[in-house]
Short mmCIF file of C-alpha atoms in Angstrom, two decimals:
data_model
loop_
_atom_site.label_atom_id
_atom_site.label_comp_id
_atom_site.label_asym_id
_atom_site.label_seq_id
_atom_site.Cartn_x
_atom_site.Cartn_y
_atom_site.Cartn_z
CA ASP A 1 7.42 -43.96 -73.33
CA LEU A 2 3.53 -44.10 -73.26
CA PRO A 3 1.37 -42.82 -70.43
CA SER A 4 0.48 -45.77 -67.55
CA LEU A 5 -3.69 -46.37 -66.76
CA LEU A 6 -4.86 -44.22 -64.52
CA LEU A 7 -5.15 -45.21 -60.57
CA ARG A 8 -7.37 -43.95 -57.51
CA LYS A 9 -4.76 -41.98 -55.22
CA LYS A 10 -5.88 -44.44 -51.56
CA ASP A 11 -4.58 -40.77 -49.43
CA SER A 12 -7.71 -38.32 -51.37
CA SER A 13 -10.45 -36.44 -49.78
CA ARG A 14 -11.66 -37.07 -53.22
CA ALA A 15 -11.67 -39.55 -54.84
CA VAL A 16 -9.55 -39.36 -57.59
CA LEU A 17 -7.51 -41.15 -60.14
CA SER A 18 -4.07 -41.03 -61.49
CA ARG A 19 -0.99 -41.91 -63.00
CA ALA A 20 -0.14 -45.74 -62.30
CA ALA A 21 3.00 -46.85 -62.84
CA SER A 22 2.20 -49.90 -64.88
CA PRO A 23 0.68 -50.63 -68.06
CA GLY A 24 -0.77 -53.80 -67.58
CA LYS A 25 -3.73 -52.75 -65.70
CA VAL A 26 -7.40 -51.06 -66.16
CA LEU A 27 -8.48 -47.93 -64.40
CA VAL A 28 -11.26 -49.08 -61.84
CA PRO A 29 -12.30 -45.76 -59.50
CA ASP A 30 -11.13 -47.68 -56.55
CA GLY A 31 -7.58 -48.61 -57.22
CA GLU A 32 -8.41 -52.20 -57.82
CA SER A 33 -7.73 -53.27 -60.88
CA ASP A 34 -7.39 -56.35 -63.35
CA ASP A 35 -4.05 -58.04 -64.60
CA LEU A 36 -3.92 -57.63 -68.34
CA ALA A 37 0.64 -58.67 -68.34
CA SER A 38 1.14 -59.50 -71.98
CA PRO A 39 1.12 -63.77 -72.91
CA ALA A 40 3.95 -65.68 -74.24
CA GLN A 41 5.68 -64.60 -77.85
CA PRO A 42 3.27 -66.03 -80.57
CA GLU A 43 4.85 -68.41 -82.66
CA GLU A 44 5.74 -66.61 -85.20
CA LEU A 45 3.45 -66.74 -88.67
CA GLN A 46 4.92 -66.62 -91.45
CA ILE A 47 2.50 -65.34 -95.08
CA PRO A 48 1.80 -67.38 -97.39
CA GLU A 49 2.05 -67.55 -100.92
CA ASP A 50 -0.47 -66.64 -102.45
CA ILE A 51 -2.07 -64.04 -100.49
CA GLU A 52 -3.24 -62.30 -103.31
CA GLU A 53 -5.53 -64.46 -104.52
CA GLN A 54 -6.68 -64.98 -100.56
CA THR A 55 -10.65 -63.62 -100.52
CA ALA A 56 -10.40 -64.34 -96.64
CA GLU A 57 -8.09 -65.10 -93.03
CA VAL A 58 -9.07 -66.39 -89.81
CA ASN A 59 -6.29 -66.50 -86.92
CA MET A 60 -6.18 -67.00 -82.85
CA THR A 61 -7.33 -63.59 -83.20
CA GLY A 62 -11.20 -64.16 -83.91
CA GLY A 63 -10.73 -61.34 -86.90
CA THR A 64 -11.29 -62.02 -90.29
CA ALA A 65 -9.78 -60.04 -93.61
CA GLU A 66 -11.60 -59.14 -95.98
CA LYS A 67 -9.59 -58.57 -99.82
CA LEU A 68 -11.21 -55.96 -101.71
CA GLN A 69 -9.61 -55.56 -105.06
CA SER A 70 -8.69 -52.32 -106.37
CA SER A 71 -11.39 -50.59 -108.78
CA GLU A 72 -12.35 -47.49 -109.37
CA PRO A 73 -16.24 -47.68 -107.33
CA THR A 74 -13.51 -49.35 -103.90
CA GLN A 75 -11.61 -47.12 -104.97
CA GLY A 76 -13.47 -43.98 -104.75
CA ILE A 77 -14.61 -44.94 -101.69
CA VAL A 78 -11.38 -44.71 -99.32
CA GLU A 79 -10.92 -41.90 -101.77
CA THR A 80 -13.31 -40.04 -100.31
CA ILE A 81 -13.40 -41.57 -96.72
CA THR A 82 -8.77 -40.99 -96.62
CA ASP A 83 -7.84 -38.13 -98.75
CA GLY A 84 -11.71 -36.13 -97.85
CA VAL A 85 -12.89 -36.31 -94.72
CA THR A 86 -8.81 -36.52 -93.63
CA LYS A 87 -7.69 -33.60 -95.10
CA GLY A 88 -11.21 -32.08 -93.96
CA VAL A 89 -10.50 -32.68 -90.60
CA LYS A 90 -6.89 -31.54 -90.38
CA GLU A 91 -7.63 -28.04 -91.73
CA LEU A 92 -9.93 -26.95 -88.94
CA VAL A 93 -7.28 -28.74 -86.62
CA VAL A 94 -4.80 -26.21 -87.77
CA GLY A 95 -7.33 -23.75 -88.64
CA GLU A 96 -7.31 -22.78 -91.82
CA LYS A 97 -10.50 -22.80 -93.59
CA PRO A 98 -12.77 -25.44 -92.77
CA ARG A 99 -13.29 -27.63 -95.93
CA VAL A 100 -16.48 -27.54 -97.28
CA VAL A 101 -18.11 -30.39 -97.32
CA PRO A 102 -20.11 -30.69 -101.39
CA LYS A 103 -23.74 -30.43 -102.09
CA PRO A 104 -25.44 -34.03 -102.50
CA GLY A 105 -25.54 -35.04 -106.57
CA ASP A 106 -28.22 -36.20 -107.65
CA GLY A 107 -27.78 -39.96 -105.90
CA GLN A 108 -27.90 -41.51 -109.78
CA LYS A 109 -24.23 -42.94 -109.86
CA ILE A 110 -24.54 -45.56 -107.88
CA TYR A 111 -27.21 -47.36 -109.95
CA GLU A 112 -23.92 -47.17 -112.56
CA ILE A 113 -21.88 -49.68 -109.46
CA ASP A 114 -24.31 -50.93 -108.95
CA PRO A 115 -27.09 -52.49 -111.79
CA THR A 116 -28.88 -54.65 -109.63
CA LEU A 117 -30.14 -51.97 -107.54
CA LYS A 118 -32.44 -51.04 -110.47
CA ASP A 119 -34.41 -53.13 -108.94
CA PHE A 120 -34.71 -50.65 -105.86
CA ARG A 121 -34.93 -47.30 -107.93
CA SER A 122 -38.70 -46.24 -106.83
CA HIS A 123 -37.68 -46.51 -102.67
CA LEU A 124 -33.37 -45.55 -103.08
CA ASP A 125 -34.60 -42.91 -105.03
CA TYR A 126 -37.67 -41.37 -101.61
CA ARG A 127 -35.11 -43.07 -99.60
CA TYR A 128 -32.72 -39.75 -100.57
CA SER A 129 -34.89 -37.93 -101.88
CA GLU A 130 -35.27 -37.51 -98.28
CA TYR A 131 -32.10 -36.78 -97.38
CA LYS A 132 -31.55 -33.73 -99.81
CA ARG A 133 -34.39 -32.38 -97.39
CA ILE A 134 -32.74 -33.32 -94.54
CA ARG A 135 -29.40 -32.07 -95.62
CA ALA A 136 -31.10 -29.13 -97.36
CA ALA A 137 -32.34 -28.50 -93.28
CA ILE A 138 -29.70 -29.02 -92.10
CA ASP A 139 -27.38 -26.08 -94.55
CA GLN A 140 -29.73 -22.85 -93.83
CA HIS A 141 -30.58 -23.47 -89.96
CA GLU A 142 -27.20 -25.40 -88.68
CA GLY A 143 -24.55 -23.54 -91.08
CA GLY A 144 -23.92 -26.10 -92.83
CA LEU A 145 -22.84 -29.89 -92.31
CA GLU A 146 -19.08 -29.34 -90.65
CA ALA A 147 -20.32 -26.77 -88.17
CA PHE A 148 -23.26 -29.29 -87.43
CA SER A 149 -21.10 -32.31 -86.72
CA ARG A 150 -19.35 -30.60 -83.60
CA GLY A 151 -21.39 -31.08 -81.18
CA TYR A 152 -19.55 -33.15 -79.32
CA GLU A 153 -17.33 -29.39 -79.01
CA LYS A 154 -20.89 -27.82 -77.20
CA LEU A 155 -22.16 -30.62 -75.96
CA GLY A 156 -20.88 -32.57 -72.92
CA PHE A 157 -17.54 -31.19 -70.72
CA THR A 158 -15.49 -28.21 -72.79
CA ARG A 159 -12.97 -27.71 -71.05
CA SER A 160 -11.12 -23.17 -71.25
CA ALA A 161 -9.01 -21.30 -69.96
CA GLU A 162 -11.18 -20.37 -67.68
CA GLY A 163 -12.73 -23.16 -65.91
CA ILE A 164 -14.97 -26.28 -67.34
CA THR A 165 -18.77 -26.08 -68.83
CA TYR A 166 -20.87 -29.10 -69.15
CA ARG A 167 -23.98 -28.82 -71.14
CA GLU A 168 -27.02 -31.69 -71.54
CA TRP A 169 -30.02 -31.41 -73.72
CA ALA A 170 -32.63 -33.34 -70.58
CA PRO A 171 -36.18 -32.05 -72.07
CA GLY A 172 -37.45 -33.96 -69.43
CA ALA A 173 -36.43 -33.45 -67.26
CA HIS A 174 -37.35 -30.60 -64.66
CA SER A 175 -34.50 -30.48 -62.65
CA ALA A 176 -30.94 -30.67 -62.78
CA ALA A 177 -27.48 -30.78 -60.86
CA LEU A 178 -24.31 -31.74 -61.48
CA VAL A 179 -22.52 -33.92 -58.87
CA GLY A 180 -19.55 -36.02 -58.21
CA ASP A 181 -16.45 -37.22 -56.66
CA PHE A 182 -15.44 -32.96 -56.74
CA ASN A 183 -17.95 -31.83 -54.78
CA ASN A 184 -19.14 -34.95 -52.81
CA TRP A 185 -22.33 -35.81 -54.64
CA ASN A 186 -23.81 -32.88 -53.51
CA PRO A 187 -27.14 -31.85 -55.19
CA ASN A 188 -27.17 -28.46 -54.07
CA ALA A 189 -23.49 -27.80 -54.45
CA ASP A 190 -23.45 -27.06 -59.05
CA THR A 191 -27.36 -27.14 -59.73
CA MET A 192 -27.46 -26.06 -63.15
CA THR A 193 -29.40 -23.54 -65.28
CA ARG A 194 -31.72 -24.91 -69.05
CA ASP A 195 -32.61 -22.72 -71.91
CA ASP A 196 -35.79 -23.31 -74.40
CA TYR A 197 -34.53 -25.72 -76.40
CA GLY A 198 -33.73 -28.11 -72.95
CA VAL A 199 -30.45 -27.84 -72.62
CA TRP A 200 -28.64 -27.80 -69.19
CA GLU A 201 -25.83 -26.18 -68.04
CA ILE A 202 -22.80 -24.97 -65.32
CA PHE A 203 -20.38 -23.42 -65.43
CA LEU A 204 -17.58 -24.16 -63.05
CA PRO A 205 -14.36 -21.48 -62.68
CA ASN A 206 -11.11 -22.60 -62.61
CA ASN A 207 -9.52 -23.39 -58.16
CA ALA A 208 -7.87 -20.79 -56.82
CA ASP A 209 -4.73 -21.98 -58.13
CA GLY A 210 -5.62 -22.52 -61.63
CA SER A 211 -5.83 -26.10 -61.19
CA SER A 212 -9.37 -28.50 -62.53
CA ALA A 213 -12.30 -27.80 -61.06
CA ILE A 214 -12.99 -30.90 -61.54
CA PRO A 215 -10.31 -32.88 -61.04
CA HIS A 216 -8.83 -34.97 -64.36
CA GLY A 217 -10.05 -39.63 -63.39
CA SER A 218 -13.18 -37.92 -60.73
CA ARG A 219 -16.48 -39.78 -61.36
CA VAL A 220 -19.47 -37.65 -62.41
CA LYS A 221 -23.13 -37.63 -63.67
CA ILE A 222 -25.78 -35.55 -63.87
CA ARG A 223 -27.92 -36.01 -61.82
CA MET A 224 -32.04 -35.67 -62.25
CA ASP A 225 -35.19 -34.50 -61.00
CA THR A 226 -37.57 -36.82 -63.77
CA PRO A 227 -41.29 -37.50 -64.65
CA SER A 228 -39.87 -40.97 -63.61
CA GLY A 229 -38.45 -39.59 -60.50
CA VAL A 230 -35.02 -38.80 -59.76
CA LYS A 231 -32.42 -40.57 -60.78
CA ASP A 232 -28.25 -39.72 -62.02
CA SER A 233 -27.23 -40.82 -65.60
CA ILE A 234 -23.65 -40.72 -67.50
CA SER A 235 -23.85 -37.08 -69.94
CA ALA A 236 -24.22 -38.97 -72.82
CA TRP A 237 -21.47 -36.87 -74.34
CA ILE A 238 -18.85 -38.24 -71.80
CA LYS A 239 -14.97 -39.58 -72.96
CA PHE A 240 -14.35 -41.92 -70.38
CA SER A 241 -16.87 -44.40 -68.42
CA VAL A 242 -15.53 -47.55 -66.24
CA GLN A 243 -17.78 -49.90 -64.03
CA ALA A 244 -15.88 -50.70 -60.49
CA PRO A 245 -15.47 -54.40 -59.35
CA GLY A 246 -18.63 -56.01 -57.76
CA GLU A 247 -20.18 -53.19 -58.63
CA ILE A 248 -23.10 -53.37 -62.27
CA PRO A 249 -23.04 -50.24 -63.16
CA PHE A 250 -20.86 -47.98 -64.56
CA ASN A 251 -19.16 -44.88 -63.65
CA GLY A 252 -18.87 -42.01 -65.97
CA ILE A 253 -15.18 -40.58 -65.34
CA TYR A 254 -14.28 -37.23 -66.11
CA TYR A 255 -11.31 -37.84 -68.57
CA ASP A 256 -9.15 -33.98 -68.68
CA PRO A 257 -5.20 -35.30 -68.32
CA PRO A 258 -2.31 -33.10 -67.94
CA GLU A 259 -0.27 -32.19 -71.02
CA GLU A 260 2.25 -34.17 -69.75
CA GLU A 261 0.27 -37.14 -69.86
CA LYS A 262 -1.45 -36.15 -72.91
CA TYR A 263 0.08 -39.51 -75.86
CA VAL A 264 0.95 -37.79 -78.90
CA PHE A 265 0.63 -39.05 -82.10
CA GLN A 266 4.72 -39.71 -83.63
CA HIS A 267 3.20 -41.25 -87.06
CA PRO A 268 0.93 -40.09 -89.83
CA GLN A 269 -1.50 -41.78 -91.04
CA PRO A 270 -0.55 -44.22 -94.32
CA LYS A 271 -1.64 -43.22 -97.67
CA ARG A 272 -4.68 -45.27 -99.26
CA PRO A 273 -3.38 -48.79 -100.79
CA GLU A 274 -4.11 -49.15 -104.78
CA SER A 275 -5.75 -51.85 -102.56
CA LEU A 276 -7.68 -53.17 -99.18
CA ARG A 277 -6.65 -55.36 -97.33
CA ILE A 278 -8.53 -55.23 -93.67
CA TYR A 279 -7.96 -57.68 -90.39
CA GLU A 280 -11.47 -56.90 -89.34
CA SER A 281 -10.46 -57.94 -85.39
CA HIS A 282 -11.67 -57.37 -81.54
CA ILE A 283 -9.57 -56.24 -78.69
CA GLY A 284 -11.17 -58.23 -75.93
CA MET A 285 -11.01 -61.50 -77.59
CA SER A 286 -7.75 -61.52 -79.22
CA SER A 287 -5.24 -63.03 -76.60
CA PRO A 288 -4.70 -66.98 -77.17
CA GLU A 289 -5.15 -66.63 -72.90
CA PRO A 290 -8.77 -67.15 -71.31
CA LYS A 291 -8.82 -63.36 -70.62
CA ILE A 292 -9.94 -59.14 -72.17
CA ASN A 293 -7.06 -58.68 -74.19
CA SER A 294 -5.89 -54.71 -73.78
CA TYR A 295 -5.27 -51.96 -76.45
CA ALA A 296 -1.15 -52.31 -74.96
CA ASN A 297 -0.95 -56.36 -76.25
CA PHE A 298 -2.92 -55.93 -79.17
CA ARG A 299 -0.49 -53.31 -80.27
CA ASP A 300 2.82 -54.70 -79.13
CA GLU A 301 1.69 -57.96 -79.99
CA VAL A 302 -1.19 -58.66 -82.45
CA LEU A 303 -0.79 -55.42 -84.80
CA PRO A 304 2.29 -56.99 -86.06
CA ARG A 305 0.96 -60.21 -86.40
CA ILE A 306 -1.94 -58.70 -88.46
CA LYS A 307 1.32 -56.76 -90.46
CA ARG A 308 3.63 -59.28 -91.40
CA LEU A 309 0.32 -61.80 -93.29
CA GLY A 310 0.33 -58.95 -95.43
CA TYR A 311 -2.56 -56.63 -94.58
CA ASN A 312 -2.59 -53.34 -94.85
CA ALA A 313 -6.06 -52.16 -92.66
CA VAL A 314 -7.05 -53.30 -89.49
CA GLN A 315 -10.35 -52.43 -88.74
CA ILE A 316 -11.62 -52.50 -84.41
CA MET A 317 -15.35 -54.07 -83.27
CA ALA A 318 -16.76 -52.21 -79.88
CA ILE A 319 -14.41 -49.77 -79.14
CA GLN A 320 -18.12 -47.54 -78.20
CA GLU A 321 -18.21 -48.15 -74.94
CA HIS A 322 -21.02 -51.06 -73.58
CA SER A 323 -21.39 -52.70 -70.14
CA TYR A 324 -22.29 -55.92 -71.80
CA TYR A 325 -19.78 -57.77 -73.05
CA ALA A 326 -21.24 -60.74 -74.88
CA SER A 327 -23.32 -58.31 -77.08
CA PHE A 328 -19.51 -58.17 -78.89
CA GLY A 329 -19.93 -54.16 -78.62
CA TYR A 330 -23.94 -53.50 -79.68
CA HIS A 331 -25.11 -52.49 -77.15
CA VAL A 332 -24.12 -49.26 -76.96
CA THR A 333 -23.82 -47.73 -73.46
CA ASN A 334 -21.72 -44.39 -74.30
CA PHE A 335 -21.08 -43.96 -77.55
CA PHE A 336 -17.33 -40.69 -77.03
CA ALA A 337 -16.18 -43.34 -75.66
CA PRO A 338 -13.22 -45.54 -76.03
CA SER A 339 -14.14 -49.34 -73.59
CA SER A 340 -12.48 -49.00 -70.90
CA ARG A 341 -12.10 -52.97 -70.32
CA PHE A 342 -9.45 -53.03 -72.16
CA GLY A 343 -7.52 -49.22 -71.44
CA THR A 344 -7.76 -45.88 -71.40
CA PRO A 345 -8.58 -43.13 -74.70
CA GLU A 346 -4.63 -42.77 -73.96
CA ASP A 347 -3.43 -46.30 -75.43
CA LEU A 348 -5.94 -46.81 -78.30
CA LYS A 349 -3.89 -43.78 -79.42
CA SER A 350 -0.60 -45.39 -78.65
CA LEU A 351 -2.11 -48.38 -80.19
CA ILE A 352 -3.55 -46.24 -83.74
CA ASP A 353 -0.64 -45.23 -83.51
CA ARG A 354 1.45 -48.86 -83.40
CA ALA A 355 -0.61 -49.26 -86.42
CA HIS A 356 0.31 -46.26 -88.99
CA GLU A 357 4.04 -46.92 -87.85
CA LEU A 358 3.76 -49.66 -89.36
CA GLY A 359 1.91 -48.67 -92.96
CA LEU A 360 -1.91 -50.10 -91.79
CA LEU A 361 -4.82 -48.03 -91.85
CA VAL A 362 -7.32 -48.99 -88.69
CA LEU A 363 -11.47 -48.65 -89.36
CA MET A 364 -14.01 -48.50 -86.41
CA ASP A 365 -16.54 -50.24 -86.46
CA ILE A 366 -20.12 -48.09 -84.39
CA VAL A 367 -23.20 -49.05 -83.25
CA HIS A 368 -25.48 -45.34 -83.52
CA SER A 369 -29.09 -47.22 -85.27
CA HIS A 370 -29.88 -48.74 -81.43
CA SER A 371 -28.23 -48.13 -77.93
CA SER A 372 -28.30 -50.57 -75.29
CA ASN A 373 -31.90 -50.49 -73.06
CA ASN A 374 -30.05 -49.66 -69.41
CA THR A 375 -31.85 -47.00 -67.71
CA LEU A 376 -28.12 -45.86 -65.32
CA ASP A 377 -25.49 -46.20 -66.94
CA GLY A 378 -27.22 -46.08 -71.45
CA LEU A 379 -29.55 -43.10 -72.98
CA ASN A 380 -32.10 -45.46 -71.81
CA GLY A 381 -35.42 -43.31 -69.84
CA PHE A 382 -31.90 -41.36 -69.98
CA ASP A 383 -34.59 -37.55 -69.15
CA GLY A 384 -36.72 -39.76 -67.44
CA THR A 385 -39.09 -39.80 -70.24
CA ASP A 386 -39.87 -42.76 -73.30
CA THR A 387 -39.10 -40.70 -76.18
CA HIS A 388 -35.86 -38.53 -76.11
CA TYR A 389 -33.55 -40.30 -77.99
CA PHE A 390 -35.85 -43.57 -78.97
CA HIS A 391 -39.64 -43.71 -81.30
CA GLY A 392 -42.34 -44.83 -78.35
CA GLY A 393 -43.79 -47.57 -77.68
CA PRO A 394 -42.95 -50.60 -79.23
CA ARG A 395 -41.24 -48.20 -82.73
CA GLY A 396 -38.54 -47.59 -80.16
CA HIS A 397 -38.06 -51.17 -79.36
CA HIS A 398 -36.34 -53.76 -80.78
CA TRP A 399 -38.18 -56.70 -80.33
CA MET A 400 -34.32 -59.37 -81.61
CA TRP A 401 -31.61 -57.45 -79.56
CA ASP A 402 -33.50 -56.23 -76.84
CA SER A 403 -32.52 -52.67 -78.12
CA ARG A 404 -33.83 -48.68 -77.92
CA LEU A 405 -34.18 -47.03 -81.44
CA PHE A 406 -33.21 -44.19 -81.84
CA ASN A 407 -35.37 -41.70 -83.75
CA TYR A 408 -33.86 -40.34 -86.47
CA GLY A 409 -37.19 -38.23 -86.96
CA SER A 410 -37.18 -35.77 -84.69
CA TRP A 411 -35.75 -32.52 -85.04
CA GLU A 412 -35.56 -29.43 -82.39
CA VAL A 413 -36.21 -26.55 -83.78
CA CYS A 414 -34.17 -23.49 -82.45
CA SER A 415 -31.94 -20.99 -83.29
CA SER A 416 -29.54 -21.03 -80.79
CA ASP A 417 -26.13 -23.28 -81.51
CA PHE A 418 -27.67 -26.66 -79.78
CA CYS A 419 -30.91 -27.13 -82.71
CA HIS A 420 -29.90 -30.26 -84.44
CA HIS A 421 -31.03 -34.09 -85.90
CA ILE A 422 -31.24 -35.76 -82.93
CA TRP A 423 -29.55 -38.71 -83.12
CA LEU A 424 -27.84 -38.42 -86.76
CA THR A 425 -25.25 -36.49 -84.90
CA VAL A 426 -24.02 -39.31 -83.15
CA PRO A 427 -22.90 -40.69 -86.92
CA VAL A 428 -21.35 -36.94 -87.64
CA ASN A 429 -20.13 -36.31 -84.75
CA LEU A 430 -18.34 -39.64 -83.68
CA PHE A 431 -17.30 -39.95 -87.09
CA LEU A 432 -15.07 -36.46 -86.59
CA HIS A 433 -14.23 -36.49 -82.67
CA MET A 434 -12.59 -39.62 -84.19
CA LEU A 435 -11.20 -38.64 -86.67
CA ILE A 436 -9.65 -35.66 -85.06
CA PHE A 437 -9.25 -37.91 -81.25
CA TYR A 438 -7.91 -41.58 -82.14
CA SER A 439 -6.83 -40.20 -85.99
CA TYR A 440 -9.47 -43.37 -87.33
CA ALA A 441 -8.93 -44.02 -90.78
CA GLY A 442 -13.12 -44.34 -91.46
CA ILE A 443 -16.19 -46.16 -90.41
CA GLU A 444 -18.28 -48.99 -91.47
CA ILE A 445 -21.22 -48.24 -89.85
CA LEU A 446 -23.75 -51.02 -88.44
CA THR A 447 -26.81 -51.10 -88.96
CA VAL A 448 -28.18 -54.22 -86.63
CA LYS A 449 -29.79 -55.88 -90.38
CA ARG A 450 -32.46 -54.07 -91.42
CA GLU A 451 -35.10 -54.24 -88.36
CA MET A 452 -32.80 -50.91 -87.59
CA VAL A 453 -34.02 -48.11 -90.34
CA ALA A 454 -35.95 -45.95 -88.47
#
């Protein structure tokens, strides 16, 4: 019994989202929904007899498959992803001794794997030396890469037995308050305090009856008085956001379903195959009908086709929330939120669990080098400054993609748990977050050409 999607209750004084009976509807704040009924059963596909010799396959879902021959370098990469990181995550989940991340090597093995890189040795060695320098600083000031990668456990919304803590890094803001459906968007009801490092914080104790101060599924934002004026922003760490019909900006959603509504994985991640045959896909474009497809339909209709065609891994594009659909998922607005166009986070978990049941590894494309330039529902100008997360001036704008470029060189020097190499935390925290909460097997880091390298 899969968790169904959420719709707003009509009879509530506070705008709260509740469960709906139909898994074919997408959560929207005002109760309206798009009809995502499953299409007719597609015709049966046959596995090509020469699939072992094929290097690419494109079918109606719009995905391109890549066949990677079994080799020592490839196996090493896959082993690092599936056997190394995933095992470390599982150890942390069950409370065992945290995995120790190995120290950086000398960086010379790459030239044995690909001798053609020797022509660029000077530059590559320089870049690797910079990595080792930053890595040494992380080990010294952050307690190691493992602890560093868990910023999502402190920033954004976190729930304890006593209540909800919300933290947001916004050093440029003069004042901040948490607003939403839960307090009728009153900026004076829940004001936040700022520490010496620009982290704003508020704790909301449970209600008298023990229920959450912020109902699951209700809209939330942070209201800030900034150098650019007063603005409402979606938390940089929000786990779900939706776009209401007739509205342009997305709304941040406090996503904390009760235990009975959380999807529980039933199937373990498949073992590493001797060779990967990856089917690259896009959930929204995977239907033969002219509509945006859903996680549920992809799970029921597309995954079995991928399995029948002989693939052992599916790589999913455009999972991170992006307000501009035509960007193909490259203009990310909410980095930790799976796109609500296709369903809820529980639906995504169900999709991945079904893939595991079919013996398919699930890989995720993440876009980390740049971000949407939206200021209302993205990170651009989040705290009212141009240089909060990004480079200032022309260096912080990608002329080709019309997007913002993260400043990888920024470092917050402090003694608290919040000091971090600012947007290295996006790929590292995001990867670990997705591994734990969605059971992904690995990621493809998309830099959007060399222009994205900061």
